[in-house]
Amino acid sequence: EVQLLESGGGLAQPGGSLRLSCAASGFTFSSYAMSWVRQAPGKGLEWVSLIGDNGDFTNYADSVKGRFTISRDNSRDTLYLQMNSLRAEDTAVYYCTKDLNGYPPHFFDYWGQGSLVTVSS
Amino acid sequence: EIVMTQSPATLSVSPGERATLSCRASQSVSSNLAWYQQKPGQAPRLLIYGASTRATGIPARFSASGSGTEFTLTISSLQSEDFAVYYCQQVSHWPLTFGGGTKVEIK
């Protein structure tokens, strides 16, 4: 059974940092691209970032480019999102997602339960 | 950035009735489109990918069609568990973008 378990969310001050983790199990982690998708309270979905299966390719939404860094450790089956220079508008539930296939296009067939990040002073 | 526009924002439907949801892309995304369902307090679930292929375990009452810029999700006979918010997503161009969602509520 595929499982994605996010952790690391919480309260951060504006300008601060947080690192989210997503522990994956039930599939060959190193064979799939992974993404982070966020959802602000009461709002829709926003794709944040994607990383290729071996980490050689990354892409970001303009809203987080230069502030967030996606990475992965295939030896630990874990995905990360380092979030720096946090802003109030980064407040959201952050979901970890798995690609449907081991190649594009990037449909998301499994989602974690989400980790809430709140940016407030 | 490709803008995905979903309509209507809210759809009021009685159980057993048919629901038709629309999604429009600001430029062609070919068949690189997905539909997701999200219930309150839950993560989204993949319903449809490749514009018309049902994901594993998705009931046959969900069907979808379209290509290019116009897409449709149809729920043939709404069940109680289908009342939720539905999002389309294009995966053709970076950045990947979602529509604003259609809430399907009980009439």
mmCIF file with all atom_site columns, C-alpha atoms in Angstrom:
data_model
loop_
_atom_site.group_PDB
_atom_site.id
_atom_site.type_symbol
_atom_site.label_atom_id
_atom_site.label_alt_id
_atom_site.label_comp_id
_atom_site.label_asym_id
_atom_site.label_entity_id
_atom_site.label_seq_id
_atom_site.pdbx_PDB_ins_code
_atom_site.Cartn_x
_atom_site.Cartn_y
_atom_site.Cartn_z
_atom_site.occupancy
_atom_site.B_iso_or_equiv
_atom_site.pdbx_formal_charge
_atom_site.auth_seq_id
_atom_site.auth_comp_id
_atom_site.auth_asym_id
_atom_site.auth_atom_id
_atom_site.pdbx_PDB_model_num
ATOM 1   C CA . GLU A 1 1   ? 0.000   0.000  0.000   1.00 0.00 ? 1   GLU A CA 1
ATOM 2   C CA . VAL A 1 2   ? 1.366   3.389  -1.005  1.00 0.00 ? 2   VAL A CA 1
ATOM 3   C CA . GLN A 1 3   ? 1.761   5.781  1.905   1.00 0.00 ? 3   GLN A CA 1
ATOM 4   C CA . LEU A 1 4   ? 3.030   9.354  1.994   1.00 0.00 ? 4   LEU A CA 1
ATOM 5   C CA . LEU A 1 5   ? 3.496   10.842 5.436   1.00 0.00 ? 5   LEU A CA 1
ATOM 6   C CA . GLU A 1 6   ? 4.330   14.521 5.748   1.00 0.00 ? 6   GLU A CA 1
ATOM 7   C CA . SER A 1 7   ? 5.912   16.101 8.794   1.00 0.00 ? 7   SER A CA 1
ATOM 8   C CA . GLY A 1 8   ? 7.659   19.295 9.812   1.00 0.00 ? 8   GLY A CA 1
ATOM 9   C CA . GLY A 1 9   ? 4.810   21.753 9.566   1.00 0.00 ? 9   GLY A CA 1
ATOM 10  C CA . GLY A 1 10  ? 3.970   24.252 12.252  1.00 0.00 ? 10  GLY A CA 1
ATOM 11  C CA . LEU A 1 11  ? 4.149   27.916 13.113  1.00 0.00 ? 11  LEU A CA 1
ATOM 12  C CA . ALA A 1 12  ? 6.885   30.100 11.656  1.00 0.00 ? 12  ALA A CA 1
ATOM 13  C CA . GLN A 1 13  ? 7.494   33.822 11.812  1.00 0.00 ? 13  GLN A CA 1
ATOM 14  C CA . PRO A 1 14  ? 7.567   35.940 8.663   1.00 0.00 ? 14  PRO A CA 1
ATOM 15  C CA . GLY A 1 15  ? 11.059  35.709 7.249   1.00 0.00 ? 15  GLY A CA 1
ATOM 16  C CA . GLY A 1 16  ? 11.642  32.421 9.012   1.00 0.00 ? 16  GLY A CA 1
ATOM 17  C CA . SER A 1 17  ? 12.285  28.911 7.760   1.00 0.00 ? 17  SER A CA 1
ATOM 18  C CA . LEU A 1 18  ? 10.775  25.452 7.963   1.00 0.00 ? 18  LEU A CA 1
ATOM 19  C CA . ARG A 1 19  ? 11.636  22.125 6.396   1.00 0.00 ? 19  ARG A CA 1
ATOM 20  C CA . LEU A 1 20  ? 8.917   19.691 5.436   1.00 0.00 ? 20  LEU A CA 1
ATOM 21  C CA . SER A 1 21  ? 9.580   15.994 5.031   1.00 0.00 ? 21  SER A CA 1
ATOM 22  C CA . CYS A 1 22  ? 7.536   13.319 3.287   1.00 0.00 ? 22  CYS A CA 1
ATOM 23  C CA . ALA A 1 23  ? 8.279   9.692  4.122   1.00 0.00 ? 23  ALA A CA 1
ATOM 24  C CA . ALA A 1 24  ? 7.223   7.369  1.318   1.00 0.00 ? 24  ALA A CA 1
ATOM 25  C CA . SER A 1 25  ? 6.504   3.657  1.420   1.00 0.00 ? 25  SER A CA 1
ATOM 26  C CA . GLY A 1 26  ? 4.772   0.972  -0.592  1.00 0.00 ? 26  GLY A CA 1
ATOM 27  C CA . PHE A 1 27  ? 6.420   1.758  -3.919  1.00 0.00 ? 27  PHE A CA 1
ATOM 28  C CA . THR A 1 28  ? 9.859   2.138  -5.482  1.00 0.00 ? 28  THR A CA 1
ATOM 29  C CA . PHE A 1 29  ? 10.450  5.743  -4.465  1.00 0.00 ? 29  PHE A CA 1
ATOM 30  C CA . SER A 1 30  ? 13.484  6.235  -6.691  1.00 0.00 ? 30  SER A CA 1
ATOM 31  C CA . SER A 1 31  ? 11.434  5.497  -9.820  1.00 0.00 ? 31  SER A CA 1
ATOM 32  C CA . TYR A 1 32  ? 8.971   8.369  -9.545  1.00 0.00 ? 32  TYR A CA 1
ATOM 33  C CA . ALA A 1 33  ? 8.986   12.127 -9.696  1.00 0.00 ? 33  ALA A CA 1
ATOM 34  C CA . MET A 1 34  ? 7.453   13.750 -6.639  1.00 0.00 ? 34  MET A CA 1
ATOM 35  C CA . SER A 1 35  ? 5.774   17.088 -6.024  1.00 0.00 ? 35  SER A CA 1
ATOM 36  C CA . TRP A 1 36  ? 4.555   19.435 -3.349  1.00 0.00 ? 36  TRP A CA 1
ATOM 37  C CA . VAL A 1 37  ? 1.105   20.980 -3.726  1.00 0.00 ? 37  VAL A CA 1
ATOM 38  C CA . ARG A 1 38  ? -0.355  23.466 -1.263  1.00 0.00 ? 38  ARG A CA 1
ATOM 39  C CA . GLN A 1 39  ? -3.791  24.703 -0.314  1.00 0.00 ? 39  GLN A CA 1
ATOM 40  C CA . ALA A 1 40  ? -4.345  27.920 1.583   1.00 0.00 ? 40  ALA A CA 1
ATOM 41  C CA . PRO A 1 41  ? -7.223  27.859 4.087   1.00 0.00 ? 41  PRO A CA 1
ATOM 42  C CA . GLY A 1 42  ? -10.528 27.761 2.223   1.00 0.00 ? 42  GLY A CA 1
ATOM 43  C CA . LYS A 1 43  ? -8.806  28.101 -1.150  1.00 0.00 ? 43  LYS A CA 1
ATOM 44  C CA . GLY A 1 44  ? -7.931  25.937 -4.129  1.00 0.00 ? 44  GLY A CA 1
ATOM 45  C CA . LEU A 1 45  ? -4.891  23.874 -4.990  1.00 0.00 ? 45  LEU A CA 1
ATOM 46  C CA . GLU A 1 46  ? -1.545  25.349 -6.017  1.00 0.00 ? 46  GLU A CA 1
ATOM 47  C CA . TRP A 1 47  ? 1.335   23.281 -7.363  1.00 0.00 ? 47  TRP A CA 1
ATOM 48  C CA . VAL A 1 48  ? 4.567   24.329 -5.615  1.00 0.00 ? 48  VAL A CA 1
ATOM 49  C CA . SER A 1 49  ? 7.457   22.231 -6.872  1.00 0.00 ? 49  SER A CA 1
ATOM 50  C CA . LEU A 1 50  ? 8.457   18.975 -8.577  1.00 0.00 ? 50  LEU A CA 1
ATOM 51  C CA . ILE A 1 51  ? 11.616  16.908 -8.480  1.00 0.00 ? 51  ILE A CA 1
ATOM 52  C CA . GLY A 1 52  ? 12.595  14.184 -10.918 1.00 0.00 ? 52  GLY A CA 1
ATOM 53  C CA . ASP A 1 53  ? 13.111  10.584 -9.875  1.00 0.00 ? 53  ASP A CA 1
ATOM 54  C CA . ASN A 1 54  ? 16.853  10.902 -9.330  1.00 0.00 ? 54  ASN A CA 1
ATOM 55  C CA . GLY A 1 55  ? 16.806  14.549 -8.265  1.00 0.00 ? 55  GLY A CA 1
ATOM 56  C CA . ASP A 1 56  ? 18.431  15.887 -11.408 1.00 0.00 ? 56  ASP A CA 1
ATOM 57  C CA . PHE A 1 57  ? 15.410  17.927 -12.456 1.00 0.00 ? 57  PHE A CA 1
ATOM 58  C CA . THR A 1 58  ? 13.479  20.431 -10.375 1.00 0.00 ? 58  THR A CA 1
ATOM 59  C CA . ASN A 1 59  ? 10.880  23.059 -11.124 1.00 0.00 ? 59  ASN A CA 1
ATOM 60  C CA . TYR A 1 60  ? 9.079   25.642 -9.033  1.00 0.00 ? 60  TYR A CA 1
ATOM 61  C CA . ALA A 1 61  ? 6.059   27.886 -9.053  1.00 0.00 ? 61  ALA A CA 1
ATOM 62  C CA . ASP A 1 62  ? 7.034   31.523 -9.493  1.00 0.00 ? 62  ASP A CA 1
ATOM 63  C CA . SER A 1 63  ? 5.525   32.306 -6.095  1.00 0.00 ? 63  SER A CA 1
ATOM 64  C CA . VAL A 1 64  ? 8.198   30.246 -4.311  1.00 0.00 ? 64  VAL A CA 1
ATOM 65  C CA . LYS A 1 65  ? 11.142  30.357 -6.719  1.00 0.00 ? 65  LYS A CA 1
ATOM 66  C CA . GLY A 1 66  ? 14.319  31.454 -4.966  1.00 0.00 ? 66  GLY A CA 1
ATOM 67  C CA . ARG A 1 67  ? 12.829  30.847 -1.509  1.00 0.00 ? 67  ARG A CA 1
ATOM 68  C CA . PHE A 1 68  ? 11.909  27.143 -1.499  1.00 0.00 ? 68  PHE A CA 1
ATOM 69  C CA . THR A 1 69  ? 14.134  24.196 -2.365  1.00 0.00 ? 69  THR A CA 1
ATOM 70  C CA . ILE A 1 70  ? 12.877  20.705 -3.138  1.00 0.00 ? 70  ILE A CA 1
ATOM 71  C CA . SER A 1 71  ? 15.149  17.721 -2.620  1.00 0.00 ? 71  SER A CA 1
ATOM 72  C CA . ARG A 1 72  ? 14.990  13.997 -2.062  1.00 0.00 ? 72  ARG A CA 1
ATOM 73  C CA . ASP A 1 73  ? 16.982  11.222 -0.458  1.00 0.00 ? 73  ASP A CA 1
ATOM 74  C CA . ASN A 1 74  ? 16.324  8.028  -2.363  1.00 0.00 ? 74  ASN A CA 1
ATOM 75  C CA . SER A 1 75  ? 18.275  6.005  0.187   1.00 0.00 ? 75  SER A CA 1
ATOM 76  C CA . ARG A 1 76  ? 15.757  7.092  2.836   1.00 0.00 ? 76  ARG A CA 1
ATOM 77  C CA . ASP A 1 77  ? 12.655  7.179  0.571   1.00 0.00 ? 77  ASP A CA 1
ATOM 78  C CA . THR A 1 78  ? 12.072  10.739 1.707   1.00 0.00 ? 78  THR A CA 1
ATOM 79  C CA . LEU A 1 79  ? 11.099  13.973 -0.035  1.00 0.00 ? 79  LEU A CA 1
ATOM 80  C CA . TYR A 1 80  ? 11.893  17.390 1.410   1.00 0.00 ? 80  TYR A CA 1
ATOM 81  C CA . LEU A 1 81  ? 10.833  20.989 0.993   1.00 0.00 ? 81  LEU A CA 1
ATOM 82  C CA . GLN A 1 82  ? 13.100  23.620 2.527   1.00 0.00 ? 82  GLN A CA 1
ATOM 83  C CA . MET A 1 83  ? 11.115  26.823 2.920   1.00 0.00 ? 83  MET A CA 1
ATOM 84  C CA . ASN A 1 84  ? 13.021  30.050 3.599   1.00 0.00 ? 84  ASN A CA 1
ATOM 85  C CA . SER A 1 85  ? 11.978  33.704 3.766   1.00 0.00 ? 85  SER A CA 1
ATOM 86  C CA . LEU A 1 86  ? 8.465   32.629 4.643   1.00 0.00 ? 86  LEU A CA 1
ATOM 87  C CA . ARG A 1 87  ? 5.576   35.014 4.065   1.00 0.00 ? 87  ARG A CA 1
ATOM 88  C CA . ALA A 1 88  ? 2.046   35.123 5.409   1.00 0.00 ? 88  ALA A CA 1
ATOM 89  C CA . GLU A 1 89  ? 0.784   34.032 2.004   1.00 0.00 ? 89  GLU A CA 1
ATOM 90  C CA . ASP A 1 90  ? 2.718   30.764 2.338   1.00 0.00 ? 90  ASP A CA 1
ATOM 91  C CA . THR A 1 91  ? 0.248   29.710 5.035   1.00 0.00 ? 91  THR A CA 1
ATOM 92  C CA . ALA A 1 92  ? -1.333  26.511 3.721   1.00 0.00 ? 92  ALA A CA 1
ATOM 93  C CA . VAL A 1 93  ? -1.646  22.773 4.002   1.00 0.00 ? 93  VAL A CA 1
ATOM 94  C CA . TYR A 1 94  ? 1.243   21.270 2.065   1.00 0.00 ? 94  TYR A CA 1
ATOM 95  C CA . TYR A 1 95  ? 0.672   17.948 0.349   1.00 0.00 ? 95  TYR A CA 1
ATOM 96  C CA . CYS A 1 96  ? 3.315   15.559 -0.893  1.00 0.00 ? 96  CYS A CA 1
ATOM 97  C CA . THR A 1 97  ? 2.323   13.795 -4.109  1.00 0.00 ? 97  THR A CA 1
ATOM 98  C CA . LYS A 1 98  ? 3.575   10.878 -6.181  1.00 0.00 ? 98  LYS A CA 1
ATOM 99  C CA . ASP A 1 99  ? 3.558   10.768 -9.958  1.00 0.00 ? 99  ASP A CA 1
ATOM 100 C CA . LEU A 1 100 ? 1.271   8.246  -11.612 1.00 0.00 ? 100 LEU A CA 1
ATOM 101 C CA . ASN A 1 101 ? 3.982   7.018  -13.970 1.00 0.00 ? 101 ASN A CA 1
ATOM 102 C CA . GLY A 1 102 ? 7.748   7.013  -13.922 1.00 0.00 ? 102 GLY A CA 1
ATOM 103 C CA . TYR A 1 103 ? 7.755   9.549  -16.745 1.00 0.00 ? 103 TYR A CA 1
ATOM 104 C CA . PRO A 1 104 ? 5.843   12.684 -17.816 1.00 0.00 ? 104 PRO A CA 1
ATOM 105 C CA . PRO A 1 105 ? 3.144   13.838 -17.940 1.00 0.00 ? 105 PRO A CA 1
ATOM 106 C CA . HIS A 1 106 ? 3.004   14.456 -14.231 1.00 0.00 ? 106 HIS A CA 1
ATOM 107 C CA . PHE A 1 107 ? -0.340  13.252 -12.929 1.00 0.00 ? 107 PHE A CA 1
ATOM 108 C CA . PHE A 1 108 ? -0.539  12.819 -9.154  1.00 0.00 ? 108 PHE A CA 1
ATOM 109 C CA . ASP A 1 109 ? -2.015  9.467  -8.166  1.00 0.00 ? 109 ASP A CA 1
ATOM 110 C CA . TYR A 1 110 ? -1.224  9.471  -4.444  1.00 0.00 ? 110 TYR A CA 1
ATOM 111 C CA . TRP A 1 111 ? -1.335  12.331 -1.965  1.00 0.00 ? 111 TRP A CA 1
ATOM 112 C CA . GLY A 1 112 ? -0.225  12.544 1.635   1.00 0.00 ? 112 GLY A CA 1
ATOM 113 C CA . GLN A 1 113 ? -2.564  13.710 4.376   1.00 0.00 ? 113 GLN A CA 1
ATOM 114 C CA . GLY A 1 114 ? -0.998  17.161 4.382   1.00 0.00 ? 114 GLY A CA 1
ATOM 115 C CA . SER A 1 115 ? 1.059   19.245 6.785   1.00 0.00 ? 115 SER A CA 1
ATOM 116 C CA . LEU A 1 116 ? -0.152  22.648 7.941   1.00 0.00 ? 116 LEU A CA 1
ATOM 117 C CA . VAL A 1 117 ? 2.286   25.544 7.748   1.00 0.00 ? 117 VAL A CA 1
ATOM 118 C CA . THR A 1 118 ? 1.242   28.775 9.422   1.00 0.00 ? 118 THR A CA 1
ATOM 119 C CA . VAL A 1 119 ? 3.303   31.918 8.943   1.00 0.00 ? 119 VAL A CA 1
ATOM 120 C CA . SER A 1 120 ? 2.429   34.546 11.509  1.00 0.00 ? 120 SER A CA 1
ATOM 121 C CA . SER A 1 121 ? 4.059   36.817 14.044  1.00 0.00 ? 121 SER A CA 1
ATOM 122 C CA . GLU B 2 1   ? 1.263   30.536 -17.284 1.00 0.00 ? 1   GLU B CA 1
ATOM 123 C CA . ILE B 2 2   ? -1.747  28.557 -18.467 1.00 0.00 ? 2   ILE B CA 1
ATOM 124 C CA . VAL B 2 3   ? -4.905  29.646 -16.663 1.00 0.00 ? 3   VAL B CA 1
ATOM 125 C CA . MET B 2 4   ? -7.479  26.949 -15.985 1.00 0.00 ? 4   MET B CA 1
ATOM 126 C CA . THR B 2 5   ? -11.036 28.188 -15.616 1.00 0.00 ? 5   THR B CA 1
ATOM 127 C CA . GLN B 2 6   ? -13.704 25.920 -14.138 1.00 0.00 ? 6   GLN B CA 1
ATOM 128 C CA . SER B 2 7   ? -17.421 26.455 -14.371 1.00 0.00 ? 7   SER B CA 1
ATOM 129 C CA . PRO B 2 8   ? -19.723 26.681 -12.660 1.00 0.00 ? 8   PRO B CA 1
ATOM 130 C CA . ALA B 2 9   ? -18.169 27.560 -9.321  1.00 0.00 ? 9   ALA B CA 1
ATOM 131 C CA . THR B 2 10  ? -21.006 25.748 -7.576  1.00 0.00 ? 10  THR B CA 1
ATOM 132 C CA . LEU B 2 11  ? -23.355 23.126 -8.975  1.00 0.00 ? 11  LEU B CA 1
ATOM 133 C CA . SER B 2 12  ? -26.483 22.139 -7.065  1.00 0.00 ? 12  SER B CA 1
ATOM 134 C CA . VAL B 2 13  ? -27.660 18.670 -8.013  1.00 0.00 ? 13  VAL B CA 1
ATOM 135 C CA . SER B 2 14  ? -30.103 16.164 -6.581  1.00 0.00 ? 14  SER B CA 1
ATOM 136 C CA . PRO B 2 15  ? -28.905 12.622 -5.829  1.00 0.00 ? 15  PRO B CA 1
ATOM 137 C CA . GLY B 2 16  ? -29.354 10.411 -8.859  1.00 0.00 ? 16  GLY B CA 1
ATOM 138 C CA . GLU B 2 17  ? -29.119 13.290 -11.286 1.00 0.00 ? 17  GLU B CA 1
ATOM 139 C CA . ARG B 2 18  ? -26.366 13.938 -13.803 1.00 0.00 ? 18  ARG B CA 1
ATOM 140 C CA . ALA B 2 19  ? -23.672 16.548 -13.194 1.00 0.00 ? 19  ALA B CA 1
ATOM 141 C CA . THR B 2 20  ? -21.571 18.152 -15.896 1.00 0.00 ? 20  THR B CA 1
ATOM 142 C CA . LEU B 2 21  ? -18.488 20.171 -14.953 1.00 0.00 ? 21  LEU B CA 1
ATOM 143 C CA . SER B 2 22  ? -16.416 22.243 -17.349 1.00 0.00 ? 22  SER B CA 1
ATOM 144 C CA . CYS B 2 23  ? -12.768 23.205 -17.467 1.00 0.00 ? 23  CYS B CA 1
ATOM 145 C CA . ARG B 2 24  ? -11.189 25.561 -19.981 1.00 0.00 ? 24  ARG B CA 1
ATOM 146 C CA . ALA B 2 25  ? -7.490  26.151 -20.580 1.00 0.00 ? 25  ALA B CA 1
ATOM 147 C CA . SER B 2 26  ? -6.142  29.511 -21.727 1.00 0.00 ? 26  SER B CA 1
ATOM 148 C CA . GLN B 2 27  ? -4.112  27.683 -24.377 1.00 0.00 ? 27  GLN B CA 1
ATOM 149 C CA . SER B 2 28  ? -3.970  24.136 -25.653 1.00 0.00 ? 28  SER B CA 1
ATOM 150 C CA . VAL B 2 29  ? -2.858  21.462 -23.206 1.00 0.00 ? 29  VAL B CA 1
ATOM 151 C CA . SER B 2 30  ? -3.560  18.600 -25.621 1.00 0.00 ? 30  SER B CA 1
ATOM 152 C CA . SER B 2 31  ? -4.818  15.686 -23.472 1.00 0.00 ? 31  SER B CA 1
ATOM 153 C CA . ASN B 2 32  ? -2.530  16.505 -20.561 1.00 0.00 ? 32  ASN B CA 1
ATOM 154 C CA . LEU B 2 33  ? -5.338  17.126 -18.126 1.00 0.00 ? 33  LEU B CA 1
ATOM 155 C CA . ALA B 2 34  ? -6.394  15.540 -14.846 1.00 0.00 ? 34  ALA B CA 1
ATOM 156 C CA . TRP B 2 35  ? -9.464  15.762 -12.647 1.00 0.00 ? 35  TRP B CA 1
ATOM 157 C CA . TYR B 2 36  ? -9.308  15.445 -8.860  1.00 0.00 ? 36  TYR B CA 1
ATOM 158 C CA . GLN B 2 37  ? -12.005 15.116 -6.226  1.00 0.00 ? 37  GLN B CA 1
ATOM 159 C CA . GLN B 2 38  ? -11.587 16.616 -2.768  1.00 0.00 ? 38  GLN B CA 1
ATOM 160 C CA . LYS B 2 39  ? -13.875 16.097 0.203   1.00 0.00 ? 39  LYS B CA 1
ATOM 161 C CA . PRO B 2 40  ? -13.739 18.298 3.308   1.00 0.00 ? 40  PRO B CA 1
ATOM 162 C CA . GLY B 2 41  ? -10.738 17.581 5.486   1.00 0.00 ? 41  GLY B CA 1
ATOM 163 C CA . GLN B 2 42  ? -9.278  15.114 2.980   1.00 0.00 ? 42  GLN B CA 1
ATOM 164 C CA . ALA B 2 43  ? -6.501  15.155 0.427   1.00 0.00 ? 43  ALA B CA 1
ATOM 165 C CA . PRO B 2 44  ? -7.485  15.303 -3.238  1.00 0.00 ? 44  PRO B CA 1
ATOM 166 C CA . ARG B 2 45  ? -7.984  12.042 -5.100  1.00 0.00 ? 45  ARG B CA 1
ATOM 167 C CA . LEU B 2 46  ? -7.091  11.432 -8.734  1.00 0.00 ? 46  LEU B CA 1
ATOM 168 C CA . LEU B 2 47  ? -10.214 10.643 -10.761 1.00 0.00 ? 47  LEU B CA 1
ATOM 169 C CA . ILE B 2 48  ? -9.202  11.081 -14.384 1.00 0.00 ? 48  ILE B CA 1
ATOM 170 C CA . TYR B 2 49  ? -5.903  11.473 -16.199 1.00 0.00 ? 49  TYR B CA 1
ATOM 171 C CA . GLY B 2 50  ? -5.022  11.927 -19.846 1.00 0.00 ? 50  GLY B CA 1
ATOM 172 C CA . ALA B 2 51  ? -8.300  13.865 -20.148 1.00 0.00 ? 51  ALA B CA 1
ATOM 173 C CA . SER B 2 52  ? -10.459 10.738 -20.274 1.00 0.00 ? 52  SER B CA 1
ATOM 174 C CA . THR B 2 53  ? -8.868  7.735  -18.503 1.00 0.00 ? 53  THR B CA 1
ATOM 175 C CA . ARG B 2 54  ? -10.330 6.764  -15.157 1.00 0.00 ? 54  ARG B CA 1
ATOM 176 C CA . ALA B 2 55  ? -7.790  6.196  -12.403 1.00 0.00 ? 55  ALA B CA 1
ATOM 177 C CA . THR B 2 56  ? -7.665  2.876  -10.581 1.00 0.00 ? 56  THR B CA 1
ATOM 178 C CA . GLY B 2 57  ? -10.778 2.199  -8.545  1.00 0.00 ? 57  GLY B CA 1
ATOM 179 C CA . ILE B 2 58  ? -12.829 5.088  -9.908  1.00 0.00 ? 58  ILE B CA 1
ATOM 180 C CA . PRO B 2 59  ? -16.443 4.096  -10.611 1.00 0.00 ? 59  PRO B CA 1
ATOM 181 C CA . ALA B 2 60  ? -17.732 4.054  -14.173 1.00 0.00 ? 60  ALA B CA 1
ATOM 182 C CA . ARG B 2 61  ? -20.274 6.780  -13.400 1.00 0.00 ? 61  ARG B CA 1
ATOM 183 C CA . PHE B 2 62  ? -17.346 9.204  -13.722 1.00 0.00 ? 62  PHE B CA 1
ATOM 184 C CA . SER B 2 63  ? -16.465 9.991  -17.313 1.00 0.00 ? 63  SER B CA 1
ATOM 185 C CA . ALA B 2 64  ? -14.516 12.763 -18.953 1.00 0.00 ? 64  ALA B CA 1
ATOM 186 C CA . SER B 2 65  ? -13.769 14.082 -22.375 1.00 0.00 ? 65  SER B CA 1
ATOM 187 C CA . GLY B 2 66  ? -12.079 16.885 -24.256 1.00 0.00 ? 66  GLY B CA 1
ATOM 188 C CA . SER B 2 67  ? -8.746  17.938 -25.639 1.00 0.00 ? 67  SER B CA 1
ATOM 189 C CA . GLY B 2 68  ? -6.971  21.163 -26.450 1.00 0.00 ? 68  GLY B CA 1
ATOM 190 C CA . THR B 2 69  ? -8.697  23.833 -24.395 1.00 0.00 ? 69  THR B CA 1
ATOM 191 C CA . GLU B 2 70  ? -12.151 22.459 -23.534 1.00 0.00 ? 70  GLU B CA 1
ATOM 192 C CA . PHE B 2 71  ? -12.762 19.622 -21.086 1.00 0.00 ? 71  PHE B CA 1
ATOM 193 C CA . THR B 2 72  ? -15.758 18.084 -19.377 1.00 0.00 ? 72  THR B CA 1
ATOM 194 C CA . LEU B 2 73  ? -16.238 15.829 -16.364 1.00 0.00 ? 73  LEU B CA 1
ATOM 195 C CA . THR B 2 74  ? -19.570 14.048 -16.135 1.00 0.00 ? 74  THR B CA 1
ATOM 196 C CA . ILE B 2 75  ? -20.986 12.190 -13.170 1.00 0.00 ? 75  ILE B CA 1
ATOM 197 C CA . SER B 2 76  ? -23.836 10.172 -14.592 1.00 0.00 ? 76  SER B CA 1
ATOM 198 C CA . SER B 2 77  ? -25.891 9.577  -11.454 1.00 0.00 ? 77  SER B CA 1
ATOM 199 C CA . LEU B 2 78  ? -24.750 11.413 -8.347  1.00 0.00 ? 78  LEU B CA 1
ATOM 200 C CA . GLN B 2 79  ? -24.282 9.359  -5.230  1.00 0.00 ? 79  GLN B CA 1
ATOM 201 C CA . SER B 2 80  ? -24.091 10.833 -1.740  1.00 0.00 ? 80  SER B CA 1
ATOM 202 C CA . GLU B 2 81  ? -20.335 10.293 -1.657  1.00 0.00 ? 81  GLU B CA 1
ATOM 203 C CA . ASP B 2 82  ? -19.838 12.356 -4.831  1.00 0.00 ? 82  ASP B CA 1
ATOM 204 C CA . PHE B 2 83  ? -20.701 15.675 -3.234  1.00 0.00 ? 83  PHE B CA 1
ATOM 205 C CA . ALA B 2 84  ? -17.301 17.334 -3.101  1.00 0.00 ? 84  ALA B CA 1
ATOM 206 C CA . VAL B 2 85  ? -15.083 19.861 -4.825  1.00 0.00 ? 85  VAL B CA 1
ATOM 207 C CA . TYR B 2 86  ? -13.619 18.932 -8.206  1.00 0.00 ? 86  TYR B CA 1
ATOM 208 C CA . TYR B 2 87  ? -10.437 20.394 -9.652  1.00 0.00 ? 87  TYR B CA 1
ATOM 209 C CA . CYS B 2 88  ? -8.938  20.155 -13.105 1.00 0.00 ? 88  CYS B CA 1
ATOM 210 C CA . GLN B 2 89  ? -5.177  20.401 -13.595 1.00 0.00 ? 89  GLN B CA 1
ATOM 211 C CA . GLN B 2 90  ? -3.062  20.847 -16.694 1.00 0.00 ? 90  GLN B CA 1
ATOM 212 C CA . VAL B 2 91  ? 0.295   19.087 -16.808 1.00 0.00 ? 91  VAL B CA 1
ATOM 213 C CA . SER B 2 92  ? 1.293   20.158 -20.295 1.00 0.00 ? 92  SER B CA 1
ATOM 214 C CA . HIS B 2 93  ? 3.273   23.300 -19.523 1.00 0.00 ? 93  HIS B CA 1
ATOM 215 C CA . TRP B 2 94  ? 5.261   24.672 -16.614 1.00 0.00 ? 94  TRP B CA 1
ATOM 216 C CA . PRO B 2 95  ? 4.107   25.762 -14.129 1.00 0.00 ? 95  PRO B CA 1
ATOM 217 C CA . LEU B 2 96  ? 1.555   23.039 -13.582 1.00 0.00 ? 96  LEU B CA 1
ATOM 218 C CA . THR B 2 97  ? -1.737  24.760 -12.825 1.00 0.00 ? 97  THR B CA 1
ATOM 219 C CA . PHE B 2 98  ? -5.089  23.899 -11.291 1.00 0.00 ? 98  PHE B CA 1
ATOM 220 C CA . GLY B 2 99  ? -8.490  25.334 -11.922 1.00 0.00 ? 99  GLY B CA 1
ATOM 221 C CA . GLY B 2 100 ? -10.302 27.118 -9.125  1.00 0.00 ? 100 GLY B CA 1
ATOM 222 C CA . GLY B 2 101 ? -12.606 24.178 -8.507  1.00 0.00 ? 101 GLY B CA 1
ATOM 223 C CA . THR B 2 102 ? -16.295 23.346 -8.821  1.00 0.00 ? 102 THR B CA 1
ATOM 224 C CA . LYS B 2 103 ? -18.215 22.550 -5.684  1.00 0.00 ? 103 LYS B CA 1
ATOM 225 C CA . VAL B 2 104 ? -20.938 19.953 -6.253  1.00 0.00 ? 104 VAL B CA 1
ATOM 226 C CA . GLU B 2 105 ? -23.532 20.358 -3.543  1.00 0.00 ? 105 GLU B CA 1
ATOM 227 C CA . ILE B 2 106 ? -26.795 18.692 -2.680  1.00 0.00 ? 106 ILE B CA 1
ATOM 228 C CA . LYS B 2 107 ? -29.840 20.424 -4.108  1.00 0.00 ? 107 LYS B CA 1
#
